[in-house]
mmCIF file of C-alpha atoms in Angstrom:
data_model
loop_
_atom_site.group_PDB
_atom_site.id
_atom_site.type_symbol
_atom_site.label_atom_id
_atom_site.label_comp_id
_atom_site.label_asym_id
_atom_site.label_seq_id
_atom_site.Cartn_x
_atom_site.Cartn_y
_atom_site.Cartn_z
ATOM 1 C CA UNK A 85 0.000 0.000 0.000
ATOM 2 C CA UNK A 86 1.350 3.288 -0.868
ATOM 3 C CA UNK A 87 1.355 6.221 2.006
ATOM 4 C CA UNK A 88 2.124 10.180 1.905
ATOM 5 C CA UNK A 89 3.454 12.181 3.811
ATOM 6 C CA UNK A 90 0.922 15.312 4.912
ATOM 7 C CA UNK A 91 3.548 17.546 6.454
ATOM 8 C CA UNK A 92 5.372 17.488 3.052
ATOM 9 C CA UNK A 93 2.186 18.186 1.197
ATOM 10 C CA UNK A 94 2.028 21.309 3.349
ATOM 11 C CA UNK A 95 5.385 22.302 2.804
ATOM 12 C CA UNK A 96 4.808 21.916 -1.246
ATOM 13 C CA UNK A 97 1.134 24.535 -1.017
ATOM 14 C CA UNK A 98 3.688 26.904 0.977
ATOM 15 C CA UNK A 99 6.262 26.657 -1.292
ATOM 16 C CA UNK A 100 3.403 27.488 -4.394
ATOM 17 C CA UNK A 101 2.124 29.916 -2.683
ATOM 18 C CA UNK A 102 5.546 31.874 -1.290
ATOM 19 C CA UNK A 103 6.361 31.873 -4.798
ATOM 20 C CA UNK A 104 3.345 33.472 -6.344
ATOM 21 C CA UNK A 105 2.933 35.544 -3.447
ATOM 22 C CA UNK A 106 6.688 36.816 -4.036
ATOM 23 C CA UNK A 107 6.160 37.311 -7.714
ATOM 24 C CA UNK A 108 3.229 39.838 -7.419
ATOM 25 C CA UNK A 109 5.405 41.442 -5.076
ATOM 26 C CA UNK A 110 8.335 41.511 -7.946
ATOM 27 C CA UNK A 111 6.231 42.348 -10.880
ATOM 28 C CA UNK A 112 3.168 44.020 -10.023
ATOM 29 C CA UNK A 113 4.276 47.307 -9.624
ATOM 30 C CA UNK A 114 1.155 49.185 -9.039
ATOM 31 C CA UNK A 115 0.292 49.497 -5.094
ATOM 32 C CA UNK A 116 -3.587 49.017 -5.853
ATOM 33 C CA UNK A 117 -3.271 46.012 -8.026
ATOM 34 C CA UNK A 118 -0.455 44.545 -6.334
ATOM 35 C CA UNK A 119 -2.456 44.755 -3.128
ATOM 36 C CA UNK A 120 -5.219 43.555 -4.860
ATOM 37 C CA UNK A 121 -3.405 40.484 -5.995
ATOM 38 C CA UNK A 122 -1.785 39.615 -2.714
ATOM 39 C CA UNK A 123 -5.729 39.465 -0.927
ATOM 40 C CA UNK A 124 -7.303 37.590 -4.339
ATOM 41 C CA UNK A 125 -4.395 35.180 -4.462
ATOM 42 C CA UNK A 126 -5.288 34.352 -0.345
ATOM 43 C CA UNK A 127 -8.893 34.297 -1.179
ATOM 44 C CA UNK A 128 -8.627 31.221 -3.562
ATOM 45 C CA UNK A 129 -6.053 29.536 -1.299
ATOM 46 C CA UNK A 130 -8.481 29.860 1.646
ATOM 47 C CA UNK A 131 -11.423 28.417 -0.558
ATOM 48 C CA UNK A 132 -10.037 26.254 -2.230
ATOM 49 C CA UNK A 133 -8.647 23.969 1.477
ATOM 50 C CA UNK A 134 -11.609 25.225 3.545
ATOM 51 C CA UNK A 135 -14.848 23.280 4.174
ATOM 52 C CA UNK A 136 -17.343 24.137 1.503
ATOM 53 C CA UNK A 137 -19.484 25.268 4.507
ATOM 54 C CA UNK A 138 -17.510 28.362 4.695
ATOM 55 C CA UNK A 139 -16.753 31.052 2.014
ATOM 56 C CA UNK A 140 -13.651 33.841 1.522
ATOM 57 C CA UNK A 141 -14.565 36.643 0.179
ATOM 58 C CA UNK A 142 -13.500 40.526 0.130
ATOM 59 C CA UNK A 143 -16.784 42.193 1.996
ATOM 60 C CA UNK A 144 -18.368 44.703 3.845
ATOM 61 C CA UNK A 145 -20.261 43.422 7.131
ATOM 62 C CA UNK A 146 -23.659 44.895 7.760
ATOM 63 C CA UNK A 147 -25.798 44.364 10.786
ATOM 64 C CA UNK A 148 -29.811 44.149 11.428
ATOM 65 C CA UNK A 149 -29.363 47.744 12.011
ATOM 66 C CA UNK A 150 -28.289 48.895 8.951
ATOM 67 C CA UNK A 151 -24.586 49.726 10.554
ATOM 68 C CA UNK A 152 -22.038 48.810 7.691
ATOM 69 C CA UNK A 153 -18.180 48.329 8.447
ATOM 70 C CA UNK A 154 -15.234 49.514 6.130
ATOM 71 C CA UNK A 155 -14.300 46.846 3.371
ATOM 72 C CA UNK A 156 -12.561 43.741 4.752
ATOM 73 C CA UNK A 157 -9.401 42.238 2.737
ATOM 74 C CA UNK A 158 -10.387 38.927 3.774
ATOM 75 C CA UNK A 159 -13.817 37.865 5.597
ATOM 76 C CA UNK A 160 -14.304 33.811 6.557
ATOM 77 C CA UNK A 161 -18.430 32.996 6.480
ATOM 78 C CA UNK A 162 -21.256 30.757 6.550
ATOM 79 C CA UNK A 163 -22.140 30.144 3.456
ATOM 80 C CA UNK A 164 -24.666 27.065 4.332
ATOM 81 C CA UNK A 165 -27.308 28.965 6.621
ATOM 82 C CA UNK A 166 -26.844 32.661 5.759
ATOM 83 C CA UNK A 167 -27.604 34.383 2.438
ATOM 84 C CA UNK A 168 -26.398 37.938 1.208
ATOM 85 C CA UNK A 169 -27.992 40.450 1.737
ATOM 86 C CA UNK A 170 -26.598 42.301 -0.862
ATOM 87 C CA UNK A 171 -24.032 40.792 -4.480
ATOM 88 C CA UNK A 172 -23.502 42.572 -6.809
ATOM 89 C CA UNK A 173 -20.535 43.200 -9.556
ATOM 90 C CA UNK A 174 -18.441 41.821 -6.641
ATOM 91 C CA UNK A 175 -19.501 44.384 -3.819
ATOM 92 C CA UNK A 176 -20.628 42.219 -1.026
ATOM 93 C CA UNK A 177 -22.705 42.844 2.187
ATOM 94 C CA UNK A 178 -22.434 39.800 4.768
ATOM 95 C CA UNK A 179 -24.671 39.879 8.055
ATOM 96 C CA UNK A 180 -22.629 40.202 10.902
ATOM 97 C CA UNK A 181 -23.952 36.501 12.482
ATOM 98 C CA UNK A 182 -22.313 34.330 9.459
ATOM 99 C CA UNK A 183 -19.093 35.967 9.519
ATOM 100 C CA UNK A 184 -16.686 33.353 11.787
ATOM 101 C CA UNK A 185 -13.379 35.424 10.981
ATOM 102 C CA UNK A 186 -11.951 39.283 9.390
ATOM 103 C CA UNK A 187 -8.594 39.198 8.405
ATOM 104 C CA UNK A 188 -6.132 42.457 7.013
ATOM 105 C CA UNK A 189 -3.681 41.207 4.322
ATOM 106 C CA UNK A 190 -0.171 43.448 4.271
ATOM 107 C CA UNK A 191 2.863 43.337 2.528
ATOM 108 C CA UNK A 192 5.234 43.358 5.236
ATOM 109 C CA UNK A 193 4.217 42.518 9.367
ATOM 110 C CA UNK A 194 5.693 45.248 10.507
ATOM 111 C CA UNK A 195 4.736 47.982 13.975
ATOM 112 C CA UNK A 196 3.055 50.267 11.885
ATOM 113 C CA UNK A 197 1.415 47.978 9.761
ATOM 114 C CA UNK A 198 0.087 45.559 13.155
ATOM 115 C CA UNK A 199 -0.886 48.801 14.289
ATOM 116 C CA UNK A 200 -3.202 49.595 10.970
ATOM 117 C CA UNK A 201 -4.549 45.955 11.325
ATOM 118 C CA UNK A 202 -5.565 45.930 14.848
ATOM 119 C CA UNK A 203 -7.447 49.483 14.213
ATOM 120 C CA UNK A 204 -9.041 48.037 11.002
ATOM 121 C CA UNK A 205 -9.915 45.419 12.415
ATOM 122 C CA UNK A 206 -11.786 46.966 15.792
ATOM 123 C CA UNK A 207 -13.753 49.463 12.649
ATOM 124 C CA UNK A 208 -14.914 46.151 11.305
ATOM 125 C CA UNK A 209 -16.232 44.783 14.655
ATOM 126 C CA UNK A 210 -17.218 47.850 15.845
ATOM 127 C CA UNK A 211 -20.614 46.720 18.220
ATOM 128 C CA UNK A 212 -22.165 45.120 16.048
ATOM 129 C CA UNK A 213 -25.839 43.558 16.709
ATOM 130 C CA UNK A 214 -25.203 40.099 15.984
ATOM 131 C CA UNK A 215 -28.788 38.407 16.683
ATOM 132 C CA UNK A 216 -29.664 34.518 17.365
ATOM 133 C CA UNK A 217 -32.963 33.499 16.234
ATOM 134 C CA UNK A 218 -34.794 30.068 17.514
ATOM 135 C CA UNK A 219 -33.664 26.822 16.031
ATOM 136 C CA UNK A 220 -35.909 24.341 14.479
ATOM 137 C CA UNK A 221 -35.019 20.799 13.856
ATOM 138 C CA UNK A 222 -35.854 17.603 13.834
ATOM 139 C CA UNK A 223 -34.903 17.205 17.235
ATOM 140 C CA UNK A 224 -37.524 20.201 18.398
ATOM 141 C CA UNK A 225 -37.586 23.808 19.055
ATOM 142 C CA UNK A 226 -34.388 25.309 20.316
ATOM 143 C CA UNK A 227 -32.776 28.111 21.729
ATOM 144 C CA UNK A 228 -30.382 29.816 19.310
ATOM 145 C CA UNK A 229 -27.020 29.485 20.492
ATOM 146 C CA UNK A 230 -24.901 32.836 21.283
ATOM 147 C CA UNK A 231 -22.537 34.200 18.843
ATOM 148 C CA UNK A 232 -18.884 33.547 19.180
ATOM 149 C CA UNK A 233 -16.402 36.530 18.995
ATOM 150 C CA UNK A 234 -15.270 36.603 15.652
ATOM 151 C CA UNK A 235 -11.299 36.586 14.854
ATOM 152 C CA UNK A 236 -9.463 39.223 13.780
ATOM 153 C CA UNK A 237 -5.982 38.185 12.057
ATOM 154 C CA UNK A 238 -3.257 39.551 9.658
ATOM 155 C CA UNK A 239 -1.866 38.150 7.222
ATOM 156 C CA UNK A 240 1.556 38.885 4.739
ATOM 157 C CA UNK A 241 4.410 37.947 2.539
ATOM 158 C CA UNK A 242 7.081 38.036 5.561
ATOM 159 C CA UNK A 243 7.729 39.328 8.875
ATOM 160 C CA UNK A 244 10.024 42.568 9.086
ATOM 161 C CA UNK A 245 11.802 41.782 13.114
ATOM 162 C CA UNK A 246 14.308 39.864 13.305
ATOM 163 C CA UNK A 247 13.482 37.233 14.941
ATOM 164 C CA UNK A 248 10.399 37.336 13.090
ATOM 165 C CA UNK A 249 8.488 37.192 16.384
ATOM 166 C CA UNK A 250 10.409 38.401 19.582
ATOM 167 C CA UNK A 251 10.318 41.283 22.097
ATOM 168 C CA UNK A 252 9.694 43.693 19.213
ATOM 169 C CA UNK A 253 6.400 41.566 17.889
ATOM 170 C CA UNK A 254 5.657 41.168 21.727
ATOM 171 C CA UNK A 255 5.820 44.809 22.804
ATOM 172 C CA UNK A 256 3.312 45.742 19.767
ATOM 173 C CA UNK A 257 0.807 43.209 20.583
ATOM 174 C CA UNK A 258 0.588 44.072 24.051
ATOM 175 C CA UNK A 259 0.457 47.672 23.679
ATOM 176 C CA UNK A 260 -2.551 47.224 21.255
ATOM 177 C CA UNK A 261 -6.298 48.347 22.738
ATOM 178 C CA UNK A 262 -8.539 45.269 23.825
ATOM 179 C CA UNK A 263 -10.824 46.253 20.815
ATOM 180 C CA UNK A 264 -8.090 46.127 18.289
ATOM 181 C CA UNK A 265 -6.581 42.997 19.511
ATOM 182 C CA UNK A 266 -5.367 40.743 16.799
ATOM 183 C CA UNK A 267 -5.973 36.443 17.336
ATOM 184 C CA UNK A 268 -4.017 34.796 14.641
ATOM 185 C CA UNK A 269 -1.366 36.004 12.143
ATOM 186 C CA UNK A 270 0.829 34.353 9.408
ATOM 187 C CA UNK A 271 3.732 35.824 7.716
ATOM 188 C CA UNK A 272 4.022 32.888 5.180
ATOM 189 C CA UNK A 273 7.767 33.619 5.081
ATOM 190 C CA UNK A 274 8.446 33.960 8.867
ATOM 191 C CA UNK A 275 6.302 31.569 10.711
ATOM 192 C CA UNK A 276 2.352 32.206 12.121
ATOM 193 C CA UNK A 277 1.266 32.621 15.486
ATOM 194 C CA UNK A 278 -1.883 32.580 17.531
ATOM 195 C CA UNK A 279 -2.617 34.518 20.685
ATOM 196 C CA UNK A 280 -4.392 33.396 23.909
ATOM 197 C CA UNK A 281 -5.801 36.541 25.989
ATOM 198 C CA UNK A 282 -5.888 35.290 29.633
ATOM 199 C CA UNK A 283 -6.804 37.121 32.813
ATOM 200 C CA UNK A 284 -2.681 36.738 33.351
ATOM 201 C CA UNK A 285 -1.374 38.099 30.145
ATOM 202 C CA UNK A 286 -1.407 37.066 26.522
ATOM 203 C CA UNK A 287 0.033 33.278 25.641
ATOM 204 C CA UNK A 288 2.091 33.540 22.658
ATOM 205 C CA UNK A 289 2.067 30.302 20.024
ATOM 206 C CA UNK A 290 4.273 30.249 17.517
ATOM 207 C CA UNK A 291 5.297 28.531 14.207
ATOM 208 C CA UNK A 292 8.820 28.102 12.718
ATOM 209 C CA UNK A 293 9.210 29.464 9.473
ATOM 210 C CA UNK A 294 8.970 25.886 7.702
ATOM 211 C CA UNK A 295 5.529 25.151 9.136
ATOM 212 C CA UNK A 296 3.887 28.602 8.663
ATOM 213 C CA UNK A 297 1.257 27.696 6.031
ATOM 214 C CA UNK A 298 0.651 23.794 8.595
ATOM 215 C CA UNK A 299 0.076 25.784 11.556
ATOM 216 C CA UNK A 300 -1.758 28.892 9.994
ATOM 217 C CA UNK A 301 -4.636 26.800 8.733
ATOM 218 C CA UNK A 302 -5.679 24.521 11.157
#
């Protein structure tokens, strides 16, 4: 029987990707587009390995209310129970309950630009009135559960410390405003990380930069 090893597929997707990612980065010389290739070329990745359940889209979120945030680079949704509420010539409007995750994609993961991320990021969470309506099954009537926080994370080509995610990193994280705190990162050059916010400080996880892509996704 033959076998394969996952890790190494991992390590071939993040060797495509580094290299398309650094190519638009090379060639595409226009800020605009080359921006606009670095989110598109994220966007496929992330739908293409995702559960069909959930969609990647650029968007604006919109709430019951009417309140509508900034454009999002990247937003993660429920596609399976929640329609648009508004598609069209690729301007999208997502309800605030199916979105699961917002994410700002940058060139570089740099202070300023963690800074930029952290306050886009509170602007696109900004209060919104995320309802839960009554479940019906075939197991009953239920209560509609509560909606989870949704993650905010950055994403870019390569991290711009050295090391990639030290005292430097650290001190910018924790200087950042509770509303404009940042869950998950990858710098698909300089490792990933996700961060725990505990009553005793922040926990800091962290990827090598061989196993950014592997520990990114999960």
């Amino acid at each position: 029987m033959s076998s394969i090893n996952i890790k190494k597929l991992f390590y071939g997707l993040q060797s495509q990707m580094t290299a398309q990612l650094a190519t638009n980065k090379k060639y595409i010389l226009h800020p605009t587009s080359k921006g606009d290739s670095f989110e598109n070329s994220w966007i496929d990745w992330l739908n293409e390995y995702l559960p069909k359940r959930y969609r990647v889209d650029k968007a604006f979120i919109i709430d019951s209310k009417g309140k509508l945030s900034q454009q999002i680079d990247i937003v993660i949704y429920d596609k399976q129970y929640s329609p648009f509420v508004f598609n069209q010539n690729g301007t999208l409007y997502i309800p605030a309950e199916s979105v699961y995750a917002v994410f700002e994609v940058k060139p570089l993961m740099n202070k300023p630009y963690l800074n930029y991320a952290g306050k886009k990021i509170a602007r696109a969470l900004d209060v919104y009135l995320r309802t839960s309506g009554r479940i019906h099954d075939f197991k009953g009537d239920h209560e509609g559960k509560k909606p989870k926080r949704i993650i905010g994370g950055v994403i870019a080509l390569k991290s711009n410390w050295n090391p990639s995610f030290g005292s430097h990193f650290k001190n910018t994280i924790q200087k950042l405003p509770v509303s404009q705190q940042i869950n998950i990162g990858c710098a698909i050059e300089s490792g990933s990380f996700v961060l725990d916010y505990t009553s005793k400080g922040i926990v800091y996880k962290i990827s090598n930069k061989d196993e950014s892509l592997i520990f990114f996704f999960p």
